[in-house]
mmCIF file of C-alpha atoms in Angstrom:
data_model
loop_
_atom_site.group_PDB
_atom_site.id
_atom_site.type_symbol
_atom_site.label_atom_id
_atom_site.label_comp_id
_atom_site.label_asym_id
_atom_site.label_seq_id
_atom_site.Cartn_x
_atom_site.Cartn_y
_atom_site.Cartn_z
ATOM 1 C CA UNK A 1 192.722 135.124 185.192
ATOM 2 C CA UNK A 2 193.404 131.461 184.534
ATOM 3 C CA UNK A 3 190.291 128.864 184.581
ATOM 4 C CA UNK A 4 190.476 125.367 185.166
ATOM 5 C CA UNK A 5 187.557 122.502 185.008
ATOM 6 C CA UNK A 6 187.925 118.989 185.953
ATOM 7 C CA UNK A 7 184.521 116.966 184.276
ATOM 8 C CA UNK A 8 184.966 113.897 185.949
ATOM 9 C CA UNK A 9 182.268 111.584 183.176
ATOM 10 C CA UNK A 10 181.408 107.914 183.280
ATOM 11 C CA UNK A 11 184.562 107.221 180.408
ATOM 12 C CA UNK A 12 187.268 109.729 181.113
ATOM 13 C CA UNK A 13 188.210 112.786 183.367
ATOM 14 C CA UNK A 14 188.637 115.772 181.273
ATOM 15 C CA UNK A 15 190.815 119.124 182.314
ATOM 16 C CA UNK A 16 190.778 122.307 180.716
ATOM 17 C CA UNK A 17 192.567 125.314 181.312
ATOM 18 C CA UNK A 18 191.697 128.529 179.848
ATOM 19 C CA UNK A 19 192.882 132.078 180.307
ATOM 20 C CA UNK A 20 190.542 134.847 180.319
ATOM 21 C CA UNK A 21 189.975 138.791 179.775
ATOM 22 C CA UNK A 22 187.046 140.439 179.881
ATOM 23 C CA UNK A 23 185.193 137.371 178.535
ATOM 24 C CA UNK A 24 187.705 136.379 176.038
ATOM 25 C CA UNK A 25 189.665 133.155 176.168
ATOM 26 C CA UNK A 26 192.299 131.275 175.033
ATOM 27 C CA UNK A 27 192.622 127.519 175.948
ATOM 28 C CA UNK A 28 196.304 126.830 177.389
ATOM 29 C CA UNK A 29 195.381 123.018 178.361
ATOM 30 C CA UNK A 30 193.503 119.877 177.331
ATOM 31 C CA UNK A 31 193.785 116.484 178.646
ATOM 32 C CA UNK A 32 192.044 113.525 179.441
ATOM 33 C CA UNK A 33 192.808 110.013 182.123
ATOM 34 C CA UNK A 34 190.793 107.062 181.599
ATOM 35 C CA UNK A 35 188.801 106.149 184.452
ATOM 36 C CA UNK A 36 186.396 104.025 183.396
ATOM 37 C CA UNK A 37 183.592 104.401 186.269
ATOM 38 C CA UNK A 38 181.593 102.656 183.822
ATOM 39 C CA UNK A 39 182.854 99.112 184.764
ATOM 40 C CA UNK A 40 180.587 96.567 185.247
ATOM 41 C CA UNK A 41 179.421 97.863 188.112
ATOM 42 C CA UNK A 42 177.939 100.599 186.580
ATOM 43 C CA UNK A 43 174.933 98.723 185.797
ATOM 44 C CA UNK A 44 174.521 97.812 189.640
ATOM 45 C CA UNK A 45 174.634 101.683 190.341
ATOM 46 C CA UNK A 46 178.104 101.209 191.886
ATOM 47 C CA UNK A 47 181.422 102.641 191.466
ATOM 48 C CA UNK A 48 183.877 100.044 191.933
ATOM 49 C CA UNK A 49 186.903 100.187 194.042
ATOM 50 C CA UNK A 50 188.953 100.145 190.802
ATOM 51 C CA UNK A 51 187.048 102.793 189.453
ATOM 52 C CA UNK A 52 187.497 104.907 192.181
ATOM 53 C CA UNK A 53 191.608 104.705 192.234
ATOM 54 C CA UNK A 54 191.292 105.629 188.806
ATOM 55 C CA UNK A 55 189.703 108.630 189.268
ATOM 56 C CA UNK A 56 192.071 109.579 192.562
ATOM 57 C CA UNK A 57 195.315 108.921 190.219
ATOM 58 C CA UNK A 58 193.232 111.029 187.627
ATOM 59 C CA UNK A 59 192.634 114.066 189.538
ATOM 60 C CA UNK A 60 195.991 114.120 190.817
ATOM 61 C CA UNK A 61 197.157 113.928 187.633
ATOM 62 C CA UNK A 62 195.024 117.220 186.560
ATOM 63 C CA UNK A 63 195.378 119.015 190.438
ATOM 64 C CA UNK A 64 199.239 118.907 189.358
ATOM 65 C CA UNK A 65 199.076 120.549 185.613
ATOM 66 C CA UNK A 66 196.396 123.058 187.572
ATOM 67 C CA UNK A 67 198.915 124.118 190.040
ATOM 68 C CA UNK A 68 201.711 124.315 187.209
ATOM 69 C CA UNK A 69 199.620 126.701 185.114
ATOM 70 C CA UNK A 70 198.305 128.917 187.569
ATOM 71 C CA UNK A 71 194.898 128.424 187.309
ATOM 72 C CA UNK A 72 193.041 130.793 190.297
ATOM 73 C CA UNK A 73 189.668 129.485 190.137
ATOM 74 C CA UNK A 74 189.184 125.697 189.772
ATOM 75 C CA UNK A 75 185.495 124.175 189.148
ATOM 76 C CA UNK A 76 185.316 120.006 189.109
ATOM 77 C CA UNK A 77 181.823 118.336 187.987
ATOM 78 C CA UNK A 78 180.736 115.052 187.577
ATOM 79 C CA UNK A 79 177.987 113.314 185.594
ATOM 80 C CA UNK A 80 175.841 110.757 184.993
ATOM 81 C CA UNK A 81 177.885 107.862 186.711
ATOM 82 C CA UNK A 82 178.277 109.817 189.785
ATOM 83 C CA UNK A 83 174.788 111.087 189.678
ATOM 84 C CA UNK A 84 173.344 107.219 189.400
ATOM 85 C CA UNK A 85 175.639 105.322 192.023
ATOM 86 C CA UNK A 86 174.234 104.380 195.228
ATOM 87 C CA UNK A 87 178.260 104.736 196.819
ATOM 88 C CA UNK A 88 178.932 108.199 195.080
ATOM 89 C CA UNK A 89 178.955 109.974 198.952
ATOM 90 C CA UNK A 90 182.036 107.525 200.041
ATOM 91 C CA UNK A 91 182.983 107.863 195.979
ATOM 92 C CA UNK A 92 183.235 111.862 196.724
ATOM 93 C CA UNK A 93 184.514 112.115 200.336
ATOM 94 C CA UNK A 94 187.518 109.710 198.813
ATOM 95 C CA UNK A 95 188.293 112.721 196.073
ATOM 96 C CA UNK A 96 187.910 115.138 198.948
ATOM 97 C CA UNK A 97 190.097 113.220 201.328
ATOM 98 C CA UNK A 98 193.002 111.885 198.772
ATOM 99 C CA UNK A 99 192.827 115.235 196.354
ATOM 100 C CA UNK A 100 191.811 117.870 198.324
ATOM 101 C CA UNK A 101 188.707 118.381 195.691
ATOM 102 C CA UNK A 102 185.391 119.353 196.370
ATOM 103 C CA UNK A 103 182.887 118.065 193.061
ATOM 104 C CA UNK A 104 180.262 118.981 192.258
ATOM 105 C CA UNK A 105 177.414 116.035 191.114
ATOM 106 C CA UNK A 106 174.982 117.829 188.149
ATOM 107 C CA UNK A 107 171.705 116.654 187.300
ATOM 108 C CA UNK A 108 171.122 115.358 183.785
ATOM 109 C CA UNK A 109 168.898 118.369 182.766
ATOM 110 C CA UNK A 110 172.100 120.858 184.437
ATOM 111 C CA UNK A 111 174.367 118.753 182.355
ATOM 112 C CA UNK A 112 172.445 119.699 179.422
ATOM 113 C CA UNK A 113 172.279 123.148 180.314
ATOM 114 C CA UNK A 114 175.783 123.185 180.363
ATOM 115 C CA UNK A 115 176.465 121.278 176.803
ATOM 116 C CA UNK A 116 174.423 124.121 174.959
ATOM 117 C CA UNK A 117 176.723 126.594 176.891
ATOM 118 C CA UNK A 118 179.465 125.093 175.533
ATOM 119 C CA UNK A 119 178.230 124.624 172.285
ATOM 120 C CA UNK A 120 176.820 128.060 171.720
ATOM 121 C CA UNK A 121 180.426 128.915 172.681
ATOM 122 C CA UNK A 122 181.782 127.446 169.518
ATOM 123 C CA UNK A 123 178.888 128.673 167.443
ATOM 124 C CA UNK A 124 177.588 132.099 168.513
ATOM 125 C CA UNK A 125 174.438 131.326 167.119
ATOM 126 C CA UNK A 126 172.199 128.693 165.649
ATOM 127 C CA UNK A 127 170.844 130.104 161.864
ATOM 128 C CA UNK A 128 168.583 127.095 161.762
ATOM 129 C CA UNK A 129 166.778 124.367 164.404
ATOM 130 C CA UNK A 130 169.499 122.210 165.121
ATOM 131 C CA UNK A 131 169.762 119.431 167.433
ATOM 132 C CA UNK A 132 172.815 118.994 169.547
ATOM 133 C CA UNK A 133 173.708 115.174 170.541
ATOM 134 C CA UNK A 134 176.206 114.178 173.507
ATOM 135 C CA UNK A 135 177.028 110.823 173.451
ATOM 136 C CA UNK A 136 178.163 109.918 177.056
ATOM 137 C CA UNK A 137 179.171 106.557 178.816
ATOM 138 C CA UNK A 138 176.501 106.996 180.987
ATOM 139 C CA UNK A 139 173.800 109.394 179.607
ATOM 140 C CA UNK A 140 173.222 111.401 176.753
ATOM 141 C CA UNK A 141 172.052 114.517 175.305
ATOM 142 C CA UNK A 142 169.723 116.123 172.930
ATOM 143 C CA UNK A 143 169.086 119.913 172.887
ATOM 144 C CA UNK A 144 166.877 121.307 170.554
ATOM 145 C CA UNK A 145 168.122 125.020 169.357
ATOM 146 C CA UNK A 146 167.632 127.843 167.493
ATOM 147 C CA UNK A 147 169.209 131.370 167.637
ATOM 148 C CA UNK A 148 170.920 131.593 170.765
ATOM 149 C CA UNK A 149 167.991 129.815 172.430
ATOM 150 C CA UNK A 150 167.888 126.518 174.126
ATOM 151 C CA UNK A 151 163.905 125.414 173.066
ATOM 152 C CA UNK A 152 164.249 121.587 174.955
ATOM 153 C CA UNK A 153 166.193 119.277 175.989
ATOM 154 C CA UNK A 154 166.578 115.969 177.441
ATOM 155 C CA UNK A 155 169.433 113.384 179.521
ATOM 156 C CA UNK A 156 168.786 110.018 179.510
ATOM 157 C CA UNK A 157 170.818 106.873 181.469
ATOM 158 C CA UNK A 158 171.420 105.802 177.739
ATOM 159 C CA UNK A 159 175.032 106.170 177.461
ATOM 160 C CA UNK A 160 177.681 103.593 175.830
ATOM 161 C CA UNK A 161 179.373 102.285 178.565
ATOM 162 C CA UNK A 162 175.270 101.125 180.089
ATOM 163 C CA UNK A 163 174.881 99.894 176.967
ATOM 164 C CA UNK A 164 177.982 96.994 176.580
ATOM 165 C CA UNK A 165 177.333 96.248 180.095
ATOM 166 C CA UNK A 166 173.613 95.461 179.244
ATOM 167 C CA UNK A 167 173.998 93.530 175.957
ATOM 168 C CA UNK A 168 176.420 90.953 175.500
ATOM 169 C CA UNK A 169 177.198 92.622 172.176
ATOM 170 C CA UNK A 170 179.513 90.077 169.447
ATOM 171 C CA UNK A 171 182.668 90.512 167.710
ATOM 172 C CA UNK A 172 181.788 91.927 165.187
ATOM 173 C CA UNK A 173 178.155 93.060 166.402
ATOM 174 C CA UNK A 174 175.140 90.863 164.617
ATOM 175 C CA UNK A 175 172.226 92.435 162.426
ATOM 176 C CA UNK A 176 169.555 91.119 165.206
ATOM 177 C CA UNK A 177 171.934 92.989 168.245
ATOM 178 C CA UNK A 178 172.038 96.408 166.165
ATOM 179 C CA UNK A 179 168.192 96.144 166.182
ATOM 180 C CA UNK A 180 168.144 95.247 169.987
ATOM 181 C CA UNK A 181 170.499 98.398 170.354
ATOM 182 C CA UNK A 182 168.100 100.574 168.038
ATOM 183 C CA UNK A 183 164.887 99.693 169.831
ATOM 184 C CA UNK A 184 167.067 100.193 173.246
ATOM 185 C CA UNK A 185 167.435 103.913 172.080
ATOM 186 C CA UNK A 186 163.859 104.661 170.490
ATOM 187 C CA UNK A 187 162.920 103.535 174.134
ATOM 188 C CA UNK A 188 164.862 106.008 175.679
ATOM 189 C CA UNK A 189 165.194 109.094 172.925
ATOM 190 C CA UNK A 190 161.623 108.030 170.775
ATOM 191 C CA UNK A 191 160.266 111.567 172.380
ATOM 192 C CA UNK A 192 162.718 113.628 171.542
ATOM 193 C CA UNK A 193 163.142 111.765 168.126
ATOM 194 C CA UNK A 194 159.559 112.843 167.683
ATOM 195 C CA UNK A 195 160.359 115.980 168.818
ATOM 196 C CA UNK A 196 162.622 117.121 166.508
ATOM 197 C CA UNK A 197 161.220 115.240 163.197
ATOM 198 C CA UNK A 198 158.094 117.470 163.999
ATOM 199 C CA UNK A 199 160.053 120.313 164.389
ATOM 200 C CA UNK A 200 161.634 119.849 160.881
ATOM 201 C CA UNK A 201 164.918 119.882 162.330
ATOM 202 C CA UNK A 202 167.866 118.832 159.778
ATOM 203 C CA UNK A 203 171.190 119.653 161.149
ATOM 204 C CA UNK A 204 172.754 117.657 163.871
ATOM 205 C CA UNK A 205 175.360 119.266 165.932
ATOM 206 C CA UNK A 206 177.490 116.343 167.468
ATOM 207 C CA UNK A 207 180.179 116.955 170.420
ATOM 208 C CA UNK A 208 182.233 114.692 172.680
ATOM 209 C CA UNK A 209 183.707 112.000 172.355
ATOM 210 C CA UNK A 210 182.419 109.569 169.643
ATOM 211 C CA UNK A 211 181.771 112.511 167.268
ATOM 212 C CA UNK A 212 185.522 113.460 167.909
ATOM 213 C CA UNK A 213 186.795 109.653 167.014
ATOM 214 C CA UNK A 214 184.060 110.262 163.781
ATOM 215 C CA UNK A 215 186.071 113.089 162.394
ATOM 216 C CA UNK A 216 189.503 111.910 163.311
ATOM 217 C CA UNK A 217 188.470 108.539 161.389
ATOM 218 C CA UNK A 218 187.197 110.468 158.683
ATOM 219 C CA UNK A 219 189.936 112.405 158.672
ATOM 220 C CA UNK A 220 192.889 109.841 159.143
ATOM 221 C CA UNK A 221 194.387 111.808 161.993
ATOM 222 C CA UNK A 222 195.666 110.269 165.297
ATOM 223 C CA UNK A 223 193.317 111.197 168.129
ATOM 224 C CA UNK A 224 193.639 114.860 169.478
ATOM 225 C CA UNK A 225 196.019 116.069 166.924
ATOM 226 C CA UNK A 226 193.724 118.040 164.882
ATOM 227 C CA UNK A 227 191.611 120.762 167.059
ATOM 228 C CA UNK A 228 188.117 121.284 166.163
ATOM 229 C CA UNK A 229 186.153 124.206 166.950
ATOM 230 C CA UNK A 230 183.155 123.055 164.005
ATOM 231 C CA UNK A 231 183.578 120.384 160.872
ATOM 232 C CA UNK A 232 181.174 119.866 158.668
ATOM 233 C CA UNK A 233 180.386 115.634 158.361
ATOM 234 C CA UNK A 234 178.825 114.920 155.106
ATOM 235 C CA UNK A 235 175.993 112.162 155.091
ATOM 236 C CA UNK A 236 177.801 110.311 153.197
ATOM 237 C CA UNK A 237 181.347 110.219 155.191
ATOM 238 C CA UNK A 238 179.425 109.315 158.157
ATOM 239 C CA UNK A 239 177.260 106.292 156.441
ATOM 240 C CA UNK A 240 180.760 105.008 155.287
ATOM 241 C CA UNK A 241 182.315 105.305 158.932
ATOM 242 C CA UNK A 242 179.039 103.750 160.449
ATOM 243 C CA UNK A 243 179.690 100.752 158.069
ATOM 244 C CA UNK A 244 183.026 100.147 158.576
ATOM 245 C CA UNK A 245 182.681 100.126 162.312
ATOM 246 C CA UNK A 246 179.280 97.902 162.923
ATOM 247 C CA UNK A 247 181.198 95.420 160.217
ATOM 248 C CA UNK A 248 184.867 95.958 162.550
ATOM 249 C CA UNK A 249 186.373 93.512 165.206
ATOM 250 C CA UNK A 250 187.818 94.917 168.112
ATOM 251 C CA UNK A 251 191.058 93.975 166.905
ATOM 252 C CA UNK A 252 190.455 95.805 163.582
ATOM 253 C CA UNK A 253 189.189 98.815 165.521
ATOM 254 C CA UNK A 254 192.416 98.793 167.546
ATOM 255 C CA UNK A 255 194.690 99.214 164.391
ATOM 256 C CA UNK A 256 192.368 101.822 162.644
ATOM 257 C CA UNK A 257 194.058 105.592 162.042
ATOM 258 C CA UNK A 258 192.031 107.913 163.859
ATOM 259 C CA UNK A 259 190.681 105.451 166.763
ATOM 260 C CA UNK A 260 190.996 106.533 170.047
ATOM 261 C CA UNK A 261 191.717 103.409 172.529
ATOM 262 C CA UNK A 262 188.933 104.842 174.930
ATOM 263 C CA UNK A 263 186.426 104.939 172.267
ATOM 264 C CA UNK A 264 187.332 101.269 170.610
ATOM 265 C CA UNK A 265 184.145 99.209 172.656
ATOM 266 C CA UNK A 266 181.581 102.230 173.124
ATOM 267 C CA UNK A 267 181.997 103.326 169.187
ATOM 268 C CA UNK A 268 179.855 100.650 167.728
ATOM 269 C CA UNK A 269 176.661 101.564 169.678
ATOM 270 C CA UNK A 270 177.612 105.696 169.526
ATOM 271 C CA UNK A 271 177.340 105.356 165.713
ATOM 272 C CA UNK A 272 174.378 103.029 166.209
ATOM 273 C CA UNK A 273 172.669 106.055 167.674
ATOM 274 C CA UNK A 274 173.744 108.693 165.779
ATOM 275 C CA UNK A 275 172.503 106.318 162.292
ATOM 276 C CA UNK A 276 169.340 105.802 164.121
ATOM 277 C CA UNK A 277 168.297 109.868 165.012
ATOM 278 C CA UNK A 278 170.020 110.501 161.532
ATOM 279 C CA UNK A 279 166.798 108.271 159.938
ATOM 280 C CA UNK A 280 164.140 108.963 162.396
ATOM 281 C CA UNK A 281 164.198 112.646 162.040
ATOM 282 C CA UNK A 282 165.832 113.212 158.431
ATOM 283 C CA UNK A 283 169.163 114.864 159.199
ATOM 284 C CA UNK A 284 170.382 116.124 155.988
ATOM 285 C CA UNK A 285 173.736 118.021 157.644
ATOM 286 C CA UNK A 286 176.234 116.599 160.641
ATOM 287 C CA UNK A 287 178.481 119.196 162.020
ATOM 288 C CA UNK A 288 181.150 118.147 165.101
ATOM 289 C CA UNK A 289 182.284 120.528 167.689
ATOM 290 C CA UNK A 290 184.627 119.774 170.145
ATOM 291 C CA UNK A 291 183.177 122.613 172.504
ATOM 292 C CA UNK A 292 180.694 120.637 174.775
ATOM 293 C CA UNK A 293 180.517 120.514 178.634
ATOM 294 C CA UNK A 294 183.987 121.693 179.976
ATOM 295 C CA UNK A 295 183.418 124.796 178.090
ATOM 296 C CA UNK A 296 179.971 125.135 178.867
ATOM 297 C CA UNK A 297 181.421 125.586 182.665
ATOM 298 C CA UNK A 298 183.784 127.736 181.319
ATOM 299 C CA UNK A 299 181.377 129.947 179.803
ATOM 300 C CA UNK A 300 179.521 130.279 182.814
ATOM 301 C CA UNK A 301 182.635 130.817 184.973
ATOM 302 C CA UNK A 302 183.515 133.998 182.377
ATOM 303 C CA UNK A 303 180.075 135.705 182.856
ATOM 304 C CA UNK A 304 179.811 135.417 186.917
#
């Protein structure tokens, strides 16, 4: 049987399509469009007209590799944008009406759900408490885990693209913005910071997007050309990749190997984040997956 999920998210509308037997699978199809739902509207709790023929051109887009593959069963989510905007019902009946789509809006705590799904997908199991971190552009999440267990988690309106429509960040970013940004995200993650530091936990499992631009900069490969399913980050590669970006221009981000042109305004306050839960709770390992929510769907459309 072939698989498909659309995950319509505040940055980009991601497809995948899977085969699958007898709970195997093997992944025939990635892509992603650009939408960008988090314009500046996004901190009015509006999807902009704009926004919204991005996503229709997007979902056609994916609607027409679906029906080239084969895929029988199709399941299309959306996230924290969605979820947040006062317009999503005439945002949704436009998807229905233009794409013939029904989606699905998820709640933060279902979007976590589905993020340790996909994780645990890539990993089988957790040897150690670990904290997964999903850096959206409109929310993100932290999961606490161990084993094959999901012990807490959290979703927060936190995400990158609410973040450089909130602060009127510089070129490059200033000392005094960074610790505007920090105390922005100890206001919204300071629990779960907490959390984990008092739960010893020392590996961070990061997935999505800005973890993905991480490795391909660390790497020197052009975006999506190197598959992940786990890649160890040392401490150090990271600290050297937060550096160079927080110290970066736009323009020098453009021209960087390994940046993805989605990712060049909402990396500066990802890695802002990730340095700041790195410090407040003592990670000592980083390890990037690219499994996150499309394949947490996809593990739950295996096992029904």
């Amino acid at each position: 049987m072939r698989i498909a999920v659309i995950d319509l998210g505040t940055n980009t509308c991601n497809l995948l399509v899977a085969e699958t037997v007898n709970n195997t699978y093997n992944i025939l199809h990635q892509s992603k469009e650009l939408v960008k739902l988090g314009d500046n509207k996004i901190k009015d709790n509006e999807i902009s007209g704009d926004a919204t023929l991005r996503a229709v051109k997007a979902f056609t887009k994916h609607i027409e590799v679906i029906d080239k593959l084969g895929a029988s069963r199709v399941r299309a989510i959306a996230t924290s944008a969605v979820r947040t905007a006062d317009n999503k019902i005439h945002f949704l009946d436009k998807i229905g009406e233009e794409c013939g789509c029904l989606v699905k809006v998820v709640s933060g705590e279902r979007e976590a759900e589905l993020i340790f799904k996909g994780v645990l997908l890539a990993f089988e199991e957790f040897n150690e408490p670990s904290v997964i971190l999903d850096i959206g552009g409109g929310s993100n999440e932290l999961i606490l885990t161990q084993g094959k267990e999901m012990l807490w988690k959290e979703s927060q309106p936190a995400g990158m693209a609410r973040v450089i429509h909130t602060f009127d960040l510089s070129d490059p970013v200033t000392d005094s913005e960074i610790a505007q940004v920090q105390q922005f995200f100890i206001q919204n993650h300071g629990h779960a910071f907490k959390y984990c530091h008092k739960q010893k936990v020392e590996t961070l499992i990061g997935c999505s997007g800005a973890f993905d631009t991480i490795a391909d900069l660390i790497d020197g490969v052009e975006p999506g050309e190197k598959m992940r399913v786990t890649q160890n980050i040392s401490l150090a590669d990271f600290y050297e990749v937060f550096e160079r970006l927080k110290k970066s221009t736009r323009e020098e981000r453009l021209k960087m190997k390994g940046m993805d042109m989605v990712r060049v305004d909402l990396i500066v306050p990802a890695v802002i984040l990730i340095e700041k839960l790195i410090s407040e709770i003592g990670i000592k390992r980083i390890i990037q997956t690219d499994f996150a929510l499309r394949e947490g769907v996809l593990y739950e459309m295996m096992n029904k």
